[in-house]
Coordinates of C-alpha atoms and ligand atoms in Angstrom, one line a residue:
M72 CA 22.1 -1.2 15.7
S73 CA 21.6 -4.6 14.2
G74 CA 23.8 -6.0 11.5
F75 CA 23.7 -8.8 8.9
G76 CA 26.7 -10.2 7.2
P77 CA 29.0 -13.2 7.4
G78 CA 29.0 -15.4 10.4
H79 CA 32.1 -16.3 12.4
T80 CA 33.0 -18.8 9.7
G81 CA 32.6 -16.4 6.8
Q82 CA 35.6 -14.6 5.5
S83 CA 34.7 -11.0 5.5
A84 CA 35.9 -8.9 2.6
E85 CA 36.7 -6.2 5.2
L86 CA 39.1 -8.5 7.0
T87 CA 40.9 -9.1 3.7
G88 CA 41.5 -5.4 3.3
V89 CA 38.9 -4.7 0.5
M90 CA 36.4 -1.9 1.1
T91 CA 33.0 -3.4 1.4
F92 CA 29.8 -1.8 0.4
K93 CA 27.8 -1.1 3.5
A94 CA 24.2 0.0 3.7
T95 CA 22.7 1.4 6.9
I96 CA 18.9 1.6 6.9
L97 CA 17.1 4.0 9.3
T98 CA 13.6 2.7 9.7
L99 CA 10.7 2.2 12.1
Y100 CA 10.5 -1.4 10.8
P101 CA 14.0 -3.0 11.1
D102 CA 12.4 -6.5 10.9
M103 CA 11.7 -5.9 7.2
F104 CA 15.5 -6.3 6.6
P105 CA 17.3 -8.1 5.1
G106 CA 13.9 -9.6 4.0
P107 CA 14.1 -10.5 0.3
L108 CA 17.8 -9.4 0.2
G109 CA 18.6 -12.3 2.5
H110 CA 17.8 -14.7 -0.4
S111 CA 19.3 -15.8 -3.7
L112 CA 22.1 -13.7 -5.2
S113 CA 22.1 -10.8 -2.6
G114 CA 21.7 -13.2 0.3
R115 CA 24.6 -15.3 -0.7
A116 CA 26.7 -12.2 -1.2
L117 CA 25.7 -11.0 2.3
D118 CA 26.8 -14.3 3.8
K119 CA 30.1 -14.1 1.9
G120 CA 30.7 -10.5 3.2
L121 CA 30.6 -9.0 -0.3
W122 CA 28.3 -6.3 1.2
Q123 CA 27.0 -5.4 4.6
L124 CA 23.6 -4.4 5.9
E125 CA 22.8 -2.7 9.2
T126 CA 19.5 -1.3 10.5
S127 CA 18.9 1.4 13.0
Q128 CA 15.6 1.7 14.8
I129 CA 14.6 5.4 14.6
R130 CA 12.4 5.0 17.6
D131 CA 15.5 4.3 19.8
F132 CA 16.3 8.0 19.4
A133 CA 12.9 9.3 20.8
T134 CA 13.1 11.0 24.1
D135 CA 9.6 11.0 25.6
K136 CA 8.2 8.0 27.5
H137 CA 5.9 7.0 24.7
R138 CA 8.9 6.9 22.4
S139 CA 7.0 9.0 19.8
V140 CA 8.8 9.9 16.6
D141 CA 6.1 11.9 14.7
D142 CA 3.8 14.8 15.2
T143 CA 1.0 16.7 13.5
P144 CA 2.0 18.8 10.4
A145 CA 2.7 22.5 11.0
G146 CA -0.1 24.5 9.2
G147 CA -2.6 21.6 9.7
G148 CA -3.8 18.9 7.5
A149 CA -4.0 15.1 7.5
G150 CA -1.5 12.6 8.9
M151 CA 1.7 12.9 10.8
V152 CA 5.3 14.0 10.0
L153 CA 8.5 12.4 11.3
R154 CA 10.3 14.8 13.6
A155 CA 13.5 16.5 12.5
D156 CA 15.3 16.3 15.8
I157 CA 14.8 12.6 16.4
L158 CA 15.7 11.7 12.8
A159 CA 18.8 13.9 12.9
R160 CA 20.0 12.1 16.1
A161 CA 19.4 8.7 14.4
I162 CA 21.4 9.9 11.3
D163 CA 24.3 11.3 13.3
A164 CA 24.5 8.0 15.3
A165 CA 24.5 5.9 12.2
A166 CA 26.8 8.2 10.1
P167 CA 29.0 10.8 11.7
A168 CA 29.9 13.9 9.5
E169 CA 33.1 12.2 8.2
D170 CA 31.2 9.1 6.9
P171 CA 31.8 9.3 3.2
R172 CA 28.6 7.4 2.3
P173 CA 25.8 9.3 0.5
R174 CA 22.8 10.0 2.7
L175 CA 19.6 9.1 0.8
L176 CA 16.0 9.6 1.7
M177 CA 13.4 7.5 0.1
S178 CA 10.9 10.0 -1.3
P179 CA 8.3 10.1 -4.1
R180 CA 9.6 13.7 -4.7
G181 CA 13.1 12.5 -5.3
A182 CA 15.1 12.0 -8.5
P183 CA 13.9 8.8 -10.2
F184 CA 16.3 5.9 -9.3
T185 CA 18.0 4.6 -12.5
Q186 CA 20.4 1.9 -13.5
D187 CA 23.1 4.6 -13.8
R188 CA 22.6 5.6 -10.2
A189 CA 22.7 1.9 -9.2
H190 CA 26.2 1.7 -10.9
E191 CA 27.4 4.8 -9.1
L192 CA 26.3 3.5 -5.7
A193 CA 27.7 0.1 -6.3
E194 CA 31.1 1.6 -7.0
G195 CA 31.0 3.6 -3.8
P196 CA 31.4 2.8 -0.1
G197 CA 27.7 2.2 0.5
A198 CA 24.7 4.3 1.5
V199 CA 22.8 5.5 4.5
I200 CA 19.2 5.2 3.7
V201 CA 16.4 6.9 5.6
C202 CA 12.9 5.3 5.2
G203 CA 10.1 7.8 5.6
R204 CA 6.7 6.9 7.0
F205 CA 3.4 8.7 7.5
E206 CA 3.2 12.0 5.5
G207 CA 7.0 12.1 5.2
V208 CA 9.8 13.8 7.2
D209 CA 10.3 17.4 8.4
Q210 CA 12.0 19.4 5.6
R211 CA 14.6 20.8 8.0
V212 CA 16.3 17.4 8.5
I213 CA 16.5 17.0 4.7
D214 CA 18.2 20.4 4.5
A215 CA 20.4 20.2 7.6
R216 CA 21.7 16.7 6.9
G217 CA 21.9 17.1 3.1
L218 CA 19.7 14.2 2.4
E219 CA 19.4 13.3 -1.3
E220 CA 15.8 12.3 -2.1
V221 CA 15.4 9.2 -4.3
S222 CA 12.2 7.9 -5.8
V223 CA 11.5 4.4 -7.0
G224 CA 8.6 5.5 -9.2
D225 CA 5.6 7.7 -9.7
Y226 CA 3.4 6.1 -7.1
I227 CA 3.0 6.4 -3.3
L228 CA 4.2 3.6 -1.1
S229 CA 3.2 3.5 2.6
G230 CA 6.9 3.7 3.6
G231 CA 10.4 3.9 2.3
E232 CA 11.4 0.3 3.3
I233 CA 10.2 -1.4 0.1
G234 CA 11.8 1.3 -2.0
A235 CA 15.1 0.9 -0.1
L236 CA 14.9 -2.9 -0.7
T237 CA 14.2 -2.3 -4.4
M238 CA 17.1 0.1 -4.7
L239 CA 19.6 -2.1 -2.8
D240 CA 18.6 -5.1 -4.8
A241 CA 19.5 -3.2 -8.0
V242 CA 22.8 -2.0 -6.5
V243 CA 24.0 -5.2 -4.8
R244 CA 23.9 -7.3 -8.0
L245 CA 26.4 -4.8 -9.5
I246 CA 29.0 -5.2 -6.7
P247 CA 32.0 -7.0 -8.2
G248 CA 31.8 -10.7 -7.4
V249 CA 28.1 -10.8 -6.6
M250 CA 26.9 -12.0 -10.0
G251 CA 28.8 -15.0 -11.3
N252 CA 28.5 -13.9 -14.9
M253 CA 29.0 -10.1 -15.5
D254 CA 28.3 -10.7 -19.2
S255 CA 24.6 -11.2 -18.3
A256 CA 24.6 -7.7 -16.7
E257 CA 26.0 -6.0 -19.7
T258 CA 23.2 -6.8 -22.1
E259 CA 20.4 -6.2 -19.6
S260 CA 17.7 -3.7 -20.2
F261 CA 18.8 -0.1 -19.6
E262 CA 22.5 -1.0 -19.9
G263 CA 23.5 0.7 -23.2
G264 CA 20.2 2.6 -23.2
L265 CA 18.0 -0.1 -24.7
L266 CA 15.5 -2.6 -23.4
E267 CA 16.7 -6.2 -23.7
H268 CA 15.8 -8.4 -26.7
P269 CA 13.3 -11.3 -26.2
Q270 CA 14.7 -14.5 -24.7
Y271 CA 14.0 -18.2 -25.6
T272 CA 15.0 -21.6 -24.2
R273 CA 13.9 -25.2 -24.5
P274 CA 11.6 -26.7 -25.6
A275 CA 12.1 -26.0 -29.3
E276 CA 8.4 -25.9 -29.7
F277 CA 5.8 -24.7 -27.2
E278 CA 2.1 -24.8 -28.0
G279 CA 3.0 -24.6 -31.7
L280 CA 5.3 -21.7 -31.2
T281 CA 8.9 -22.0 -32.3
I282 CA 12.1 -20.2 -31.5
P283 CA 13.2 -17.6 -34.1
E284 CA 15.4 -19.6 -36.5
V285 CA 18.4 -17.3 -36.3
L286 CA 18.9 -18.1 -32.6
T287 CA 19.5 -21.8 -33.4
S288 CA 21.7 -21.0 -36.5
G289 CA 25.0 -20.9 -34.6
N290 CA 25.8 -17.7 -36.6
H291 CA 27.0 -15.4 -33.9
R292 CA 27.1 -12.3 -36.0
K293 CA 23.6 -12.8 -37.3
I294 CA 22.4 -13.6 -33.7
H295 CA 24.0 -10.3 -32.5
E296 CA 22.3 -8.4 -35.3
W297 CA 18.9 -9.9 -34.6
R298 CA 19.1 -9.2 -30.9
M299 CA 20.2 -5.6 -31.5
A300 CA 17.3 -5.0 -34.0
E301 CA 14.8 -6.5 -31.5
A302 CA 16.2 -4.4 -28.6
E303 CA 15.8 -1.3 -30.8
R304 CA 12.3 -2.3 -31.9
L305 CA 11.1 -2.9 -28.4
T306 CA 12.6 0.3 -27.0
R307 CA 11.1 2.3 -29.9
E308 CA 7.6 0.8 -29.4
R309 CA 7.5 0.7 -25.6
R310 CA 9.7 3.5 -24.3
P311 CA 9.8 6.5 -26.7
D312 CA 11.6 8.4 -23.9
L313 CA 14.5 5.9 -23.8
W314 CA 14.5 5.7 -27.6
D315 CA 14.9 9.5 -28.0
A316 CA 17.7 9.6 -25.4
Y317 CA 19.4 6.6 -27.2
M318 CA 19.2 8.3 -30.6
A319 CA 20.5 11.6 -29.2
D320 CA 23.5 9.7 -27.7
E321 CA 24.2 8.0 -31.1
D322 CA 24.2 11.4 -32.7
D323 CA 26.7 12.7 -30.2
V324 CA 29.1 9.8 -31.1
D325 CA 29.0 10.6 -34.8
Ligands
LIG258 N1 3.1 12.7 1.6 C1 4.2 12.2 0.8 C2 4.2 10.7 0.7 C3 4.5 10.0 1.9 S1 4.6 8.2 1.7 C4 4.1 12.9 -0.6 O1 2.9 13.1 -1.0 O2 5.1 13.1 -1.3 C5 5.5 7.8 3.1 C6 7.0 7.5 2.9 O3 7.0 6.4 1.9 C7 7.8 8.6 2.3 O4 8.3 9.4 3.2 C8 8.9 7.8 1.6 O5 9.9 7.5 2.5 C9 8.2 6.5 1.2 N2 7.8 6.5 -0.3 C10 6.5 6.6 -0.7 N3 6.5 6.5 -2.1 C11 7.8 6.4 -2.5 C12 8.4 6.3 -3.8 N4 7.7 6.4 -4.9 N5 9.8 6.3 -3.8 C13 10.5 6.3 -2.6 N6 9.9 6.3 -1.4 C14 8.6 6.4 -1.3

């Protein structure tokens, strides 16, 4: 198992008695981690010990001399399937039965990953994330280890790794202390059920285009109203699904 986190000089949050979010990734490509998560916000947080990342090479749990992890699908057809026995051994080594972390399997058949799920995970002890490859994994390991299937969208990736990176990126920025300014998280798209309003900055004029006057008025109430109206307009126009859910929620409050 390989870990990433604070060096000897870093003060680990674990040492200070605070529970740290820990992700364990089961993969055939451990070199893909921390990858992009080693940079910027999530990378600095990893160095500071605000979260931990560890990878486990599924192939280390193979038993034959070729260290094979997959086999042909029962019933025939194209491609290969990850074996249940090897994957189960990898899962048990990474997370014994008493490990409280949710066991997730990246899978296009899973429940779509959402900002709400990102919040839930960020508040928890971490996650054990299985990255599929080939045609996917033997159904029996999903059933026997209670894997929760999670999808990052309605398209097929060649493996679970990029999905796991995507999901973790969304989760890690919500861990307390990771983002300097939590205010910026609160108005973000999907928080509160709406897409975010348009943003502007300097210069005041760009190719003849100006900034909406209200934003430079200094009138905070007016600015808030404009942003809210724009967020509602964008959501209505672009995401009728989100808009309907938002309106249903508003009705509940009344
Ligand atoms: N045959 C499968 C797809 C296999 S793709 C099917 O049709 O459902 C190989 C692996 O990539 C999957 O096991 C999964 O771990 C990962 N993967 C592919 N698309 C994904 C998505 N949209 N979300 C999460 N994981 C995905």
